[in-house]
């Protein structure tokens, strides 16, 4: 029908705008957070862009769920506000007729939500941890930068070189201060280079320099001159092990696992596409808007319903992790919200009836 095609087209255009706005807000917030952590030295500067990308992939299912819910709510509210829905109901047509085009719009996006939550999200989480670990392993090496003072990852060493020709090249006029083992060691060298020993460790080899060991304000300084001094600045890189957090575990592993936390995580991932469809159906009756009142209380009610739904899912998931409930208990919030959506849908088919009278009619019919 014409109205179905028109509604699908309007929902699609609205969803694109909503998704872009939500993505821009969340990415901007995360960028500010990561830039602050990078300024404090907790995240490498070159890792910010990659971590934002992995984070956006992991958050993709939540963005799509919100996009579907907000898009249906906005478009259907416009129909009520512009009196199109009043004309529709006055023509003897049911509000349930809108379920089919809404599901036609929501089902493909629910499939993308399921694909992201089951496959893409765990992969992005694991890759993000691997990338952060690799950068952490090489952070002491990247600290040797020409012309600037820079701390190591552990904040126990400070490096400065006047000139540095590359990772395996030579450096000139090197200063290094080591504050580990309860003493302050200051080293000045005319030249140096970074090499890798037989055990795979990164070693800073200094030549023609002087080493001062002691605490400031005390007279027991040790001064030593050396022609060659070697210092390990990075241990042998550890192999990135398998995923340990539940968010990074693959779905195939969760299916075979008997642990309560793994069952809860699997049920959570499977609930995401299901919640997409239920929220799309719930947005149809929640979009009711009375033009005479001039208030958009329906938006506040929809926001409240969304938070109740998500918090109920989170609460049940935590109970499943604590083995207080079985994994099938995750279906309970979905069933309750689906019944609420169907009940509100039936009620909005008769907008002139008061809630008490409507419930009385339902009781008498039953």
PDB file of C-alpha atoms in Angstrom, residues 29 35 46 54 83 118 130 146 170 217 227 234 246 252 259 275 281 308 310 313 335 351:
ATOM      1  CA  UNK A  29      32.141  12.231  24.377  1.00  0.00           C
ATOM      2  CA  UNK A  35      42.156  12.701  24.888  1.00  0.00           C
ATOM      3  CA  UNK A  46      48.588   7.278  18.488  1.00  0.00           C
ATOM      4  CA  UNK A  54      36.870  -0.248  18.179  1.00  0.00           C
ATOM      5  CA  UNK A  83      -3.971  14.809  12.745  1.00  0.00           C
ATOM      6  CA  UNK A 118      27.037 -11.885  18.380  1.00  0.00           C
ATOM      7  CA  UNK A 130      45.173  -6.503  21.953  1.00  0.00           C
ATOM      8  CA  UNK A 146      64.202  13.673  20.305  1.00  0.00           C
ATOM      9  CA  UNK A 170      72.059   6.027  17.297  1.00  0.00           C
ATOM     10  CA  UNK A 217      69.749  16.353  49.798  1.00  0.00           C
ATOM     11  CA  UNK A 227      82.503   3.531  28.351  1.00  0.00           C
ATOM     12  CA  UNK A 234      61.306  -3.049  27.662  1.00  0.00           C
ATOM     13  CA  UNK A 246      32.905 -11.821  29.009  1.00  0.00           C
ATOM     14  CA  UNK A 252      30.804 -19.928  19.838  1.00  0.00           C
ATOM     15  CA  UNK A 259      29.545 -21.103  33.415  1.00  0.00           C
ATOM     16  CA  UNK A 275      14.521  -5.859  22.277  1.00  0.00           C
ATOM     17  CA  UNK A 281       6.203  -2.190  18.630  1.00  0.00           C
ATOM     18  CA  UNK A 308      12.780   0.442  32.825  1.00  0.00           C
ATOM     19  CA  UNK A 310      16.972  -1.876  29.882  1.00  0.00           C
ATOM     20  CA  UNK A 313      17.327  -6.736  31.436  1.00  0.00           C
ATOM     21  CA  UNK A 335       7.472 -10.947  27.614  1.00  0.00           C
ATOM     22  CA  UNK A 351      -8.606   6.607  22.226  1.00  0.00           C
TER      23      UNK A 351
END
